[in-house]
mmCIF file with all atom_site columns, C-alpha atoms in Angstrom:
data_model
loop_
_atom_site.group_PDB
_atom_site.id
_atom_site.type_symbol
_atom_site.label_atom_id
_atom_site.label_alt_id
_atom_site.label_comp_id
_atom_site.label_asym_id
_atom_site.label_entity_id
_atom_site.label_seq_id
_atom_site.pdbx_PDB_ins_code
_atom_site.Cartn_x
_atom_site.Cartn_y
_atom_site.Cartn_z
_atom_site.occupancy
_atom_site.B_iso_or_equiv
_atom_site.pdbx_formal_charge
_atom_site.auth_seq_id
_atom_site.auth_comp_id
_atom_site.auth_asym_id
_atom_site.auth_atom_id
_atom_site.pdbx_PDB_model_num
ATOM 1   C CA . UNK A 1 1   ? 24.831  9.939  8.663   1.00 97.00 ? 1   UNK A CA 1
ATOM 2   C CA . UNK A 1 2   ? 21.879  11.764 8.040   1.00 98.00 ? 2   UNK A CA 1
ATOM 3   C CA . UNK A 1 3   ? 18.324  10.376 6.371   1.00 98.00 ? 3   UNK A CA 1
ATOM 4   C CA . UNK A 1 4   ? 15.992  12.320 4.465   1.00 98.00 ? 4   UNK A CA 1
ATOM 5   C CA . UNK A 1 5   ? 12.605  11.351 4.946   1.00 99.00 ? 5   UNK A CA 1
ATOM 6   C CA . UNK A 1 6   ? 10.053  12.529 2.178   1.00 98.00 ? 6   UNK A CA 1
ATOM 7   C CA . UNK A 1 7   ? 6.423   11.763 1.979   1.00 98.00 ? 7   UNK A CA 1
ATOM 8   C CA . UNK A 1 8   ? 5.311   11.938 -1.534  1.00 98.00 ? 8   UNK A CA 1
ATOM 9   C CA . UNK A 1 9   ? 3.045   14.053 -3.559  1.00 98.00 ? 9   UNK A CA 1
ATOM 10  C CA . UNK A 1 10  ? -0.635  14.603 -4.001  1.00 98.00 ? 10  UNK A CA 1
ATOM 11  C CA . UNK A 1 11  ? -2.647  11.601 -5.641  1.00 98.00 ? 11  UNK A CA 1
ATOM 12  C CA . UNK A 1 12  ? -6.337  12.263 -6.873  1.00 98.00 ? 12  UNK A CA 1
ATOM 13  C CA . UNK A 1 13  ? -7.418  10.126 -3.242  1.00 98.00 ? 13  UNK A CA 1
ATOM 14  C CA . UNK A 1 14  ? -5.447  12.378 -1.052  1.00 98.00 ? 14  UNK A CA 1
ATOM 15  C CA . UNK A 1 15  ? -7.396  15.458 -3.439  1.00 97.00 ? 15  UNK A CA 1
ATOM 16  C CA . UNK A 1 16  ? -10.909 13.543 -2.295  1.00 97.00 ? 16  UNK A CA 1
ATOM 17  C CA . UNK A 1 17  ? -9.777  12.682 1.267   1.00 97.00 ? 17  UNK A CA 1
ATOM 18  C CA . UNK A 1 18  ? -10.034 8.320  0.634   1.00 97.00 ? 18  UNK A CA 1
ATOM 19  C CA . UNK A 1 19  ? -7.708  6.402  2.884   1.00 97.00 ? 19  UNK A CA 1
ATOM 20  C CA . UNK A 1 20  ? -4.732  4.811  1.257   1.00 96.00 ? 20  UNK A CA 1
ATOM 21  C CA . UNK A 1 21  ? -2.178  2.418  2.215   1.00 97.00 ? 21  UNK A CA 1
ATOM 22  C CA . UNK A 1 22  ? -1.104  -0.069 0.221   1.00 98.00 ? 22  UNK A CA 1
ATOM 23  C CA . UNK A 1 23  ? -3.165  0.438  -2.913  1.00 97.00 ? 23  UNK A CA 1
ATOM 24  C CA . UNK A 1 24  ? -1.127  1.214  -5.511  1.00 97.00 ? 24  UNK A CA 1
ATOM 25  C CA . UNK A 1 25  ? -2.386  5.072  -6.621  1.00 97.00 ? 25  UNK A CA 1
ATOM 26  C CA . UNK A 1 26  ? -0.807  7.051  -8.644  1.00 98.00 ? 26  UNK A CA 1
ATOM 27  C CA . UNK A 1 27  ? 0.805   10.764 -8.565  1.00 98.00 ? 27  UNK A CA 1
ATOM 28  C CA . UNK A 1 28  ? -1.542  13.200 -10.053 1.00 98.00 ? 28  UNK A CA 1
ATOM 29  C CA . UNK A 1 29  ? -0.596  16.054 -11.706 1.00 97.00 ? 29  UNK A CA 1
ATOM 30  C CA . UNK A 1 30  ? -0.116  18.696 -8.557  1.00 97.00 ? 30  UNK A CA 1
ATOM 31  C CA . UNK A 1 31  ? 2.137   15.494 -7.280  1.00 98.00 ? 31  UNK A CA 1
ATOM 32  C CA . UNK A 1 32  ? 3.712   15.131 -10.053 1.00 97.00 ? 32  UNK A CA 1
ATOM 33  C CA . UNK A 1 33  ? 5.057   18.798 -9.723  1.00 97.00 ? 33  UNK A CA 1
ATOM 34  C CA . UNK A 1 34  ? 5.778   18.686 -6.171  1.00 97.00 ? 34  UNK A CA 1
ATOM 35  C CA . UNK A 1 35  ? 7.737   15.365 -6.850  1.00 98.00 ? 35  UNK A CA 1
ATOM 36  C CA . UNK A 1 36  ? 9.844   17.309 -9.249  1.00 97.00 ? 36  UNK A CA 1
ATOM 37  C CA . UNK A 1 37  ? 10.059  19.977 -7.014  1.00 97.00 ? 37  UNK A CA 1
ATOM 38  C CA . UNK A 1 38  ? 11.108  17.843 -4.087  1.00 98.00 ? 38  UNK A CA 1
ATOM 39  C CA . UNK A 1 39  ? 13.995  16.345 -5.916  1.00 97.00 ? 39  UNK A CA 1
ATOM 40  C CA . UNK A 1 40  ? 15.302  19.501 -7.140  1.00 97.00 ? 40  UNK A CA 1
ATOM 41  C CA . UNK A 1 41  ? 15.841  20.532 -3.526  1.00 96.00 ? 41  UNK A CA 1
ATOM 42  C CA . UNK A 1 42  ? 17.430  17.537 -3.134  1.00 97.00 ? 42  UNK A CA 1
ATOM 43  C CA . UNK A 1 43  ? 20.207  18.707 -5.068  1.00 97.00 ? 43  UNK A CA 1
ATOM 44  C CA . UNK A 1 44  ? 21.908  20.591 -1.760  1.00 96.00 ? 44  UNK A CA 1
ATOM 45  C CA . UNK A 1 45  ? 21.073  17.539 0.273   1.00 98.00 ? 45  UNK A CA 1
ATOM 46  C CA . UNK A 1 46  ? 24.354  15.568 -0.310  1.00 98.00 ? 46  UNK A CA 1
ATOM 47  C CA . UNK A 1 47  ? 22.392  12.337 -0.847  1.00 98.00 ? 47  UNK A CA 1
ATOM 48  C CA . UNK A 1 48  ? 24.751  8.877  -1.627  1.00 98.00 ? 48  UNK A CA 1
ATOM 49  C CA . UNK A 1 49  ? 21.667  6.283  -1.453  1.00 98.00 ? 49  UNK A CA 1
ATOM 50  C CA . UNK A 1 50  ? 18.173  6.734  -2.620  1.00 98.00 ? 50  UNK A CA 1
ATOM 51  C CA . UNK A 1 51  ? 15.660  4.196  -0.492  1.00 99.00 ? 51  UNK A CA 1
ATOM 52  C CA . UNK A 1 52  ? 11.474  4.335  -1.669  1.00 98.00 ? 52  UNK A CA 1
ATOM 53  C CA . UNK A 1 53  ? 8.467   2.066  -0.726  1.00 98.00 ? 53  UNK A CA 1
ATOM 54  C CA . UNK A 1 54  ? 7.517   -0.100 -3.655  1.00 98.00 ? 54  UNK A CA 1
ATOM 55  C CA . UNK A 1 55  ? 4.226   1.828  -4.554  1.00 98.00 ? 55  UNK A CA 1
ATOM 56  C CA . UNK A 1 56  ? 3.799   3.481  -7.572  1.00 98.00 ? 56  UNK A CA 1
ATOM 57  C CA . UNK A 1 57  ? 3.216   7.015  -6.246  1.00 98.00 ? 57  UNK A CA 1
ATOM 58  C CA . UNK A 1 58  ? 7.306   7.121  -3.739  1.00 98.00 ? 58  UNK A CA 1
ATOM 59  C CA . UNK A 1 59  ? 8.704   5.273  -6.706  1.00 98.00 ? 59  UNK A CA 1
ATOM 60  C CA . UNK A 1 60  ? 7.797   8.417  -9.467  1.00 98.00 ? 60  UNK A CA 1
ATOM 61  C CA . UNK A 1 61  ? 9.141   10.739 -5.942  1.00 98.00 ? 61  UNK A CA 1
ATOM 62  C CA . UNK A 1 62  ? 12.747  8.208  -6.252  1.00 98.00 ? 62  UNK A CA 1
ATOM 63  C CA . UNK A 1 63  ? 12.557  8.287  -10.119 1.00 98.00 ? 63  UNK A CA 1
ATOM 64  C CA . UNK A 1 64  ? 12.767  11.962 -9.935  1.00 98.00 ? 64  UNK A CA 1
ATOM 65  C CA . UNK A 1 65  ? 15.537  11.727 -7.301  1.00 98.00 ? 65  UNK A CA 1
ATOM 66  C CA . UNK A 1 66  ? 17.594  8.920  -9.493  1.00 98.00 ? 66  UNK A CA 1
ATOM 67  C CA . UNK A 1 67  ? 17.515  11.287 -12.813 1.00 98.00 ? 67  UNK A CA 1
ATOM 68  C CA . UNK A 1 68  ? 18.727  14.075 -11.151 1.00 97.00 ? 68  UNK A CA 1
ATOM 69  C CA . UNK A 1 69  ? 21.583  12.696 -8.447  1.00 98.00 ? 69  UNK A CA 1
ATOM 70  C CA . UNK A 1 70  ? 22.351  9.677  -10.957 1.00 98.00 ? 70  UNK A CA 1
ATOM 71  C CA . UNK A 1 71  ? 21.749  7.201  -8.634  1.00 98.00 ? 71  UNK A CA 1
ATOM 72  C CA . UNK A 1 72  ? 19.999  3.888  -8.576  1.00 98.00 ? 72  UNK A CA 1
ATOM 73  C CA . UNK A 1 73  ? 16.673  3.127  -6.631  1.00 98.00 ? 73  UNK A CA 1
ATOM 74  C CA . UNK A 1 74  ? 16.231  0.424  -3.496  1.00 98.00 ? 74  UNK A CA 1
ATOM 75  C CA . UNK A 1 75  ? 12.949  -0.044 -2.970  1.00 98.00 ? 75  UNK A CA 1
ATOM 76  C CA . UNK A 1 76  ? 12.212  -1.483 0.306   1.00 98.00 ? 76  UNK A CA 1
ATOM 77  C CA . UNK A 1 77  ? 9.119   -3.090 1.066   1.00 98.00 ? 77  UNK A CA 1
ATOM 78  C CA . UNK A 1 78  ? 9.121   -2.168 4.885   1.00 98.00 ? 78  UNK A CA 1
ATOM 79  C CA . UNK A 1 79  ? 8.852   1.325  3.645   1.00 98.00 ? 79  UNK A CA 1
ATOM 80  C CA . UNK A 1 80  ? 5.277   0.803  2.523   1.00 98.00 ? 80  UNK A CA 1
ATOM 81  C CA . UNK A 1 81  ? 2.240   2.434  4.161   1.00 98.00 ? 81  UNK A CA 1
ATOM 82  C CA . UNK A 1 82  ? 0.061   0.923  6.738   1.00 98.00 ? 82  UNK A CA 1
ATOM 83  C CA . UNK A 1 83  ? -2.102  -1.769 5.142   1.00 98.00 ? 83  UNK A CA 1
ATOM 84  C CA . UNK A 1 84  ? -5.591  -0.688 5.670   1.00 98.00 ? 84  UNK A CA 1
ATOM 85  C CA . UNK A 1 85  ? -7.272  -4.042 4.635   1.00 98.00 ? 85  UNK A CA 1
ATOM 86  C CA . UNK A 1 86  ? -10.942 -3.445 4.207   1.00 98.00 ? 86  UNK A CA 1
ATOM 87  C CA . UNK A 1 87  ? -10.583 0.221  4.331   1.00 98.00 ? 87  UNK A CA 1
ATOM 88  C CA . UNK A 1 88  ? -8.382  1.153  1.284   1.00 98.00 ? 88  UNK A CA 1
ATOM 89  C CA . UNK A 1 89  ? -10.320 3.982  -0.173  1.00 97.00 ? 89  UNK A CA 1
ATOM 90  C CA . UNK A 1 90  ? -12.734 4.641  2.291   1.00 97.00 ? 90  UNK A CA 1
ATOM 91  C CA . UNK A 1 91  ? -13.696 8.225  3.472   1.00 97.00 ? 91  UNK A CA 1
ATOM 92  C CA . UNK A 1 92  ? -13.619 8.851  7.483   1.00 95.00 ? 92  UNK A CA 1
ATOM 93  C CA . UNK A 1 93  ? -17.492 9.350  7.397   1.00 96.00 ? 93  UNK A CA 1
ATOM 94  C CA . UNK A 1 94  ? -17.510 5.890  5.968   1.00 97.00 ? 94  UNK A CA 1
ATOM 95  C CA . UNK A 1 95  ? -15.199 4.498  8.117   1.00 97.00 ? 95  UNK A CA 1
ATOM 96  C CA . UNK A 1 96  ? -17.303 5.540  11.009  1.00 97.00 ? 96  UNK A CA 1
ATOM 97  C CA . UNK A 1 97  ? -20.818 4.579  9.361   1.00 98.00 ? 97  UNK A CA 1
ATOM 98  C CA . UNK A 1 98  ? -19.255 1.228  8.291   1.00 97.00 ? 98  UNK A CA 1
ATOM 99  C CA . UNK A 1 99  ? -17.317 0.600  10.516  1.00 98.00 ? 99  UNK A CA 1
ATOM 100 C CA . UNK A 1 100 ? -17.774 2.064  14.133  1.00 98.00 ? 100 UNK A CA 1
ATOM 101 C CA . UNK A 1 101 ? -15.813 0.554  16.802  1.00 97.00 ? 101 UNK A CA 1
ATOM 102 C CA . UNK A 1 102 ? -13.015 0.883  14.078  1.00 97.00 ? 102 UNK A CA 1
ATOM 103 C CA . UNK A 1 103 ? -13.259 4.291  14.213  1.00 98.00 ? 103 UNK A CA 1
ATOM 104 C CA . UNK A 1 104 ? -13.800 5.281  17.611  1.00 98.00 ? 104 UNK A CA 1
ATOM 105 C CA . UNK A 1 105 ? -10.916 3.075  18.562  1.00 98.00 ? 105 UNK A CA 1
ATOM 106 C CA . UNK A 1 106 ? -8.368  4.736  16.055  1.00 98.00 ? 106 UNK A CA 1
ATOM 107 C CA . UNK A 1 107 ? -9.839  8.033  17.466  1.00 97.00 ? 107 UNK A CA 1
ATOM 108 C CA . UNK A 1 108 ? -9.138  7.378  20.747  1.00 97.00 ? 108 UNK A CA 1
ATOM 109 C CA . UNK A 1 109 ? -6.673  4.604  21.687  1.00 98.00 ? 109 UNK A CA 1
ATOM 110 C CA . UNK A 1 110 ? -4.959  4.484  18.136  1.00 98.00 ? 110 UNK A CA 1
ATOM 111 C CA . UNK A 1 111 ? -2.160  2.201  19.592  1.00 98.00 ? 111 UNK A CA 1
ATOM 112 C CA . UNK A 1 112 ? -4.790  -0.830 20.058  1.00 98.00 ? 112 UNK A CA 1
ATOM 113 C CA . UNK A 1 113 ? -5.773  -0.555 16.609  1.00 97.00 ? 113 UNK A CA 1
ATOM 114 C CA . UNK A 1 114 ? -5.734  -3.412 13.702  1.00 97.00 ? 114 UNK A CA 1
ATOM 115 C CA . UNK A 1 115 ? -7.255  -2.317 10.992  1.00 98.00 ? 115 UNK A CA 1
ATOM 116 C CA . UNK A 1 116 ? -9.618  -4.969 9.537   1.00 98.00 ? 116 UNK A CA 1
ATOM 117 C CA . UNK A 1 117 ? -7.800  -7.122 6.867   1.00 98.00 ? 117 UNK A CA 1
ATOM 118 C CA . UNK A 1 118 ? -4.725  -4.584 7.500   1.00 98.00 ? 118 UNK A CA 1
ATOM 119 C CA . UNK A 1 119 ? -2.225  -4.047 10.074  1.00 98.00 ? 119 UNK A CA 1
ATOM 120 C CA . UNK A 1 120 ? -1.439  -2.695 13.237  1.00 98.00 ? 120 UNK A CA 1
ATOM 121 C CA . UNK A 1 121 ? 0.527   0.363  14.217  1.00 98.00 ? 121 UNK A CA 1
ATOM 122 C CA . UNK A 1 122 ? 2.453   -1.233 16.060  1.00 98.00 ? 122 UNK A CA 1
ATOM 123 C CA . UNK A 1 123 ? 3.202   -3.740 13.349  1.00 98.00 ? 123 UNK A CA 1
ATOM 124 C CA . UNK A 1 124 ? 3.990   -0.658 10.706  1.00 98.00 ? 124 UNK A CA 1
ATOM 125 C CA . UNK A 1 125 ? 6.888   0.901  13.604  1.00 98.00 ? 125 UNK A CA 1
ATOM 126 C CA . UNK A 1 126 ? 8.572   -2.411 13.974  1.00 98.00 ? 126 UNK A CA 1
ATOM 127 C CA . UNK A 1 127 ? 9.118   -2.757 10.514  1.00 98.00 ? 127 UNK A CA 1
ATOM 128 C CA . UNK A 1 128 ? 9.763   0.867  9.156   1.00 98.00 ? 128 UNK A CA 1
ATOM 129 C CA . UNK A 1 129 ? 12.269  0.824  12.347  1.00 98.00 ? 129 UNK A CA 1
ATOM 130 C CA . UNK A 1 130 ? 13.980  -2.097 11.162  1.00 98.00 ? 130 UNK A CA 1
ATOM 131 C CA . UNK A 1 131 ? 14.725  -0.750 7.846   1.00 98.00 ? 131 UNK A CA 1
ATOM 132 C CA . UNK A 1 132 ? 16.140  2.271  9.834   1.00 98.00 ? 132 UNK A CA 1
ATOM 133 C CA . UNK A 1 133 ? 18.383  -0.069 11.656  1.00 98.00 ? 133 UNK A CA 1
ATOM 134 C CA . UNK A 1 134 ? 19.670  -2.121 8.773   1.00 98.00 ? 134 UNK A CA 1
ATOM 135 C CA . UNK A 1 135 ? 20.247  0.873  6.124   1.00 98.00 ? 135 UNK A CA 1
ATOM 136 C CA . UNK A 1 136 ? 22.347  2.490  9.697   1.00 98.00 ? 136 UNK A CA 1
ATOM 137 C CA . UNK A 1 137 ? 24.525  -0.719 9.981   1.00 97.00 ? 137 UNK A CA 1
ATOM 138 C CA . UNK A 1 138 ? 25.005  -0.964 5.621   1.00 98.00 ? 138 UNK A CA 1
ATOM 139 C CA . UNK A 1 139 ? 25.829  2.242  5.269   1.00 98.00 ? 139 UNK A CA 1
ATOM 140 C CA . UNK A 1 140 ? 29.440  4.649  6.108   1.00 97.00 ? 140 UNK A CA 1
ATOM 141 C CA . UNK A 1 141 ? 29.345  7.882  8.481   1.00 97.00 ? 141 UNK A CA 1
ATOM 142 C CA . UNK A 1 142 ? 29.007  10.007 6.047   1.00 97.00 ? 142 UNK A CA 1
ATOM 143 C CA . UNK A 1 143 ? 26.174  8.583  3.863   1.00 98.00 ? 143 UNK A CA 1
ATOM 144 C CA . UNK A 1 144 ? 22.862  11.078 3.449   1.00 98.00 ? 144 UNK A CA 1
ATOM 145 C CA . UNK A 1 145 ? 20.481  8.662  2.493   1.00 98.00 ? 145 UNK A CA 1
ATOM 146 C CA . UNK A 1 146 ? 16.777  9.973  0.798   1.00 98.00 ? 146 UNK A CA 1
ATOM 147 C CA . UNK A 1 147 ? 14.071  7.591  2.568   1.00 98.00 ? 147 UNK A CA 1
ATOM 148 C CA . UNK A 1 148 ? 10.851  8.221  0.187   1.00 98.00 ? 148 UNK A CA 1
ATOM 149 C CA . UNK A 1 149 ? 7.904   6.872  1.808   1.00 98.00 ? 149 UNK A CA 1
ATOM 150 C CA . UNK A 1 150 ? 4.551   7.353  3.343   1.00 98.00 ? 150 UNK A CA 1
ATOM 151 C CA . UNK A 1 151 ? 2.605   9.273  5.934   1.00 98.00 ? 151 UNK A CA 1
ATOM 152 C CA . UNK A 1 152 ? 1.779   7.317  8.793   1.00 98.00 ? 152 UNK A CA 1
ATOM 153 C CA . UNK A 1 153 ? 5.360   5.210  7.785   1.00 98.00 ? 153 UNK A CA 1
ATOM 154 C CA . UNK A 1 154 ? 7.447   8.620  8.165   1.00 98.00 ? 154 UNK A CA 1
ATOM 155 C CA . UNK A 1 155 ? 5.403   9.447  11.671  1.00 98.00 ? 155 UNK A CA 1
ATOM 156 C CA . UNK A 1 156 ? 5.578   5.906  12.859  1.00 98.00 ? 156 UNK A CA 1
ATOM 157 C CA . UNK A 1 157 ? 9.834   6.040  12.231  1.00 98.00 ? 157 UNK A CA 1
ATOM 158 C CA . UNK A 1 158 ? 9.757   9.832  13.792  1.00 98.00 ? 158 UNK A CA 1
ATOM 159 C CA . UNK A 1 159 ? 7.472   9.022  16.712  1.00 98.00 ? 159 UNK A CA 1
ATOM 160 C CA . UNK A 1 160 ? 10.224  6.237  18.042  1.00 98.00 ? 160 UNK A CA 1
ATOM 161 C CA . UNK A 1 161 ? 12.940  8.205  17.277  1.00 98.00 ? 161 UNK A CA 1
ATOM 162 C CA . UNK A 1 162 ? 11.575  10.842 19.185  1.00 98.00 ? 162 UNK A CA 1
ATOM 163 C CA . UNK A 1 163 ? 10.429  8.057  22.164  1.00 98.00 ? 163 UNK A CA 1
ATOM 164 C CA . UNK A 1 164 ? 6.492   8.966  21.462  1.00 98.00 ? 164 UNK A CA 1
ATOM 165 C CA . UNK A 1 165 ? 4.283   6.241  22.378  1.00 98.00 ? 165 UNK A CA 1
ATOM 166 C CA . UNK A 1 166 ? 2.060   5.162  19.935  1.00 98.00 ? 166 UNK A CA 1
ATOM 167 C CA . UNK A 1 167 ? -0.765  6.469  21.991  1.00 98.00 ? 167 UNK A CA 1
ATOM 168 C CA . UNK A 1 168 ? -0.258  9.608  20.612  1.00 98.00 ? 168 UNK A CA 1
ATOM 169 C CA . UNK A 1 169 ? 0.309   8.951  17.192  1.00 98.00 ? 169 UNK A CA 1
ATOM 170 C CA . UNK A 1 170 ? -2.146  11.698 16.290  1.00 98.00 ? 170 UNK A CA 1
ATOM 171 C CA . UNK A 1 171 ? -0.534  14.587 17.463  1.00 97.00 ? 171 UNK A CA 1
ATOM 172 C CA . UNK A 1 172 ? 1.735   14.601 14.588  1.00 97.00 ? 172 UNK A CA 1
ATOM 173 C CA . UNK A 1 173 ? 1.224   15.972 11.123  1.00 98.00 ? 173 UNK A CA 1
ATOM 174 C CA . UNK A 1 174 ? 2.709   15.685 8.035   1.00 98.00 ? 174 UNK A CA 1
ATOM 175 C CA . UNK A 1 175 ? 2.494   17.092 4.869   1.00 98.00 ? 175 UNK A CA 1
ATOM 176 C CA . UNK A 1 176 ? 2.726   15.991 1.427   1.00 98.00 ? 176 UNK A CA 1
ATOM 177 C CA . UNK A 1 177 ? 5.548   15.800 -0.170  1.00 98.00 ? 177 UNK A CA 1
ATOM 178 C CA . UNK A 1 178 ? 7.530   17.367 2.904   1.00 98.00 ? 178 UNK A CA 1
ATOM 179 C CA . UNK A 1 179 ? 10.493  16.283 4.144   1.00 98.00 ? 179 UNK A CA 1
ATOM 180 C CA . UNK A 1 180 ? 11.814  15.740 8.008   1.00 98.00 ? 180 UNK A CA 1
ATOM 181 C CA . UNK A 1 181 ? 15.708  14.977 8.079   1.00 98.00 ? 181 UNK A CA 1
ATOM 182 C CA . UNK A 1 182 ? 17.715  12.896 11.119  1.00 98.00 ? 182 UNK A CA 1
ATOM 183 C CA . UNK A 1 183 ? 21.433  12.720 11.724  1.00 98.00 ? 183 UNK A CA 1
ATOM 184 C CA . UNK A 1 184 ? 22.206  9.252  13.356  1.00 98.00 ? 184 UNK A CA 1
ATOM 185 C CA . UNK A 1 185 ? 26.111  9.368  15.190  1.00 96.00 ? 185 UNK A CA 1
ATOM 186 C CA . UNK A 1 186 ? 27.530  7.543  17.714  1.00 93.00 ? 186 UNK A CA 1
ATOM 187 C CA . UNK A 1 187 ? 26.404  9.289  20.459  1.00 93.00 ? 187 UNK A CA 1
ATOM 188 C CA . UNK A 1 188 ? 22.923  8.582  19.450  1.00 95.00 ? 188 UNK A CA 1
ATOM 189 C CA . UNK A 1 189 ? 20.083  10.265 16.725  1.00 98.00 ? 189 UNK A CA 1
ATOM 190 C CA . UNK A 1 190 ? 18.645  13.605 16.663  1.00 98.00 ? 190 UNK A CA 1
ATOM 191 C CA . UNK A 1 191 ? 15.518  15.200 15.111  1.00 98.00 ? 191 UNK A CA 1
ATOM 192 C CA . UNK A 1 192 ? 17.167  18.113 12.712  1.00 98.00 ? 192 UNK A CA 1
ATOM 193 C CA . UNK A 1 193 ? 13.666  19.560 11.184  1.00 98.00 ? 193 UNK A CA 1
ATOM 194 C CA . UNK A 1 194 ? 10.176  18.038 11.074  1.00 98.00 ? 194 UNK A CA 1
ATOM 195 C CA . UNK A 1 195 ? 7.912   18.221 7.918   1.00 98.00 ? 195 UNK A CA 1
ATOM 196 C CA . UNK A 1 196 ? 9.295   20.914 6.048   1.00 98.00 ? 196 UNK A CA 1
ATOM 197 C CA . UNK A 1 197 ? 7.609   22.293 2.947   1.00 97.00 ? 197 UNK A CA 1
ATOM 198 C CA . UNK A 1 198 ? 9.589   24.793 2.133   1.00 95.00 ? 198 UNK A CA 1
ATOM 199 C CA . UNK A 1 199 ? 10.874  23.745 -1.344  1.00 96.00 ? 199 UNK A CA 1
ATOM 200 C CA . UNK A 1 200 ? 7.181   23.624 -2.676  1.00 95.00 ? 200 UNK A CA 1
ATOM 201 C CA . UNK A 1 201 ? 7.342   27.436 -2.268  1.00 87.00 ? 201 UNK A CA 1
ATOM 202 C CA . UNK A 1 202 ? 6.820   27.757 -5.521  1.00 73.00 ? 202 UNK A CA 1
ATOM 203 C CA . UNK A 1 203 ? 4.571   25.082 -6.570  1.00 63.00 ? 203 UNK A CA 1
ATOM 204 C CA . UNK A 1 204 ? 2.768   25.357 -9.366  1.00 53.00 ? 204 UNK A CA 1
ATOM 205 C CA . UNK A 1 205 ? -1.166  25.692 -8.957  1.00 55.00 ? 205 UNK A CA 1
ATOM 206 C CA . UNK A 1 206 ? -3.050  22.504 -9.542  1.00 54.00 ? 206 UNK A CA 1
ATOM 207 C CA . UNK A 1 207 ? -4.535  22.526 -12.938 1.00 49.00 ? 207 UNK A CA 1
ATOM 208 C CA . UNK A 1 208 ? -8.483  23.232 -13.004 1.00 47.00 ? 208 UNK A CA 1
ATOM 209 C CA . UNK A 1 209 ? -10.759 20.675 -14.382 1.00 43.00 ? 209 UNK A CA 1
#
């Protein structure tokens, strides 16, 4: 059994750096293209199940994965991003004018952090996990599922896979719209590749305004 997890494409707050987690943007153009781009790769992948977060911008990702593999869409809410509360759409100088022990906290001890309003990240693991652990029992062997979600969702499910403490949560990256793919057998899970953005090789520029 292997899962496919893909963050989704560029949104006009990614393009001006505002925090988002459970607002519901929308794909802009450049995502819009790597979202088609994304599911054409998908094409080698094998996939039997396609699994999104609710939100507008990994639903367009799974609608571009349904057209192509003909297969339905299960959005599942544990999938969402971390909920951010009173910073949705803030910028991190903001964050840290506005809000100060915030932002030195998530800086420096990011496991002890609730964002105000929002959630914790230790909240976001437990239930991006769980959806891990159900879609594992639901599903046969040899089921490749495509997980379309978030960015701190995706690091959250590869950081305990991988048995990194939340402490640490910062020392991983992802991309947009890449893709990190796990293999769950009996003898346990694995960690095949790791934000990947090789199928956006040739993305198309984003338009100029």
């Amino acid at each position: 059994m292997k899962f496919y997890l893909v963050r989704h494409g560029e949104t006009e707050w990614n393009k001006l750096g505002r925090f988002q987690g459970q607002y519901d943007t929308l794909l802009n153009d450049r995502g819009v293209s790597q979202a088609k781009l994304t599911a054409r790769s998908a094409l080698d992948w094998n996939i039997t199940a396609i699994y999104s977060s609710p939100l507008s911008r990994t639903m367009h990702v799974a609608d571009e994965f349904a057209n192509l593999l003909d297969l339905p869409v299960h959005p599942r809410e544990g999938l969402m991003e971390l909920a951010l509360g009173e910073l949705e759409g803030v910028r991190g100088e903001e964050m840290r004018a506005g809000w100060p022990e915030v932002y030195e906290t998530w800086n420096g001890h990011p496991e002890l952090t609730e964002m105000p309003g929002g959630e914790s990240l230790k909240t976001l693991e437990e239930r991006s996990w769980q959806v891990i652990l159900d879609l594992e029992k639901a599903h046969a062997p040899d089921d490749n599922m495509a997980i379309i979600s978030h960015n701190f969702t995706i690091r959250a499910i590869c950081g305990k896979l991988l048995g990194i403490p939340l402490c640490n949560f910062h020392r991983l990256h992802l991309a947009l719209s890449s893709v990190s793919i796990f293999e769950s057998v009996p003898r346990g899970r694995r960690l095949l590749s790791y934000n990947s953005t090789s199928h956006l090789e040739q993305e198309l520029p984003a338009p100029s305004n």
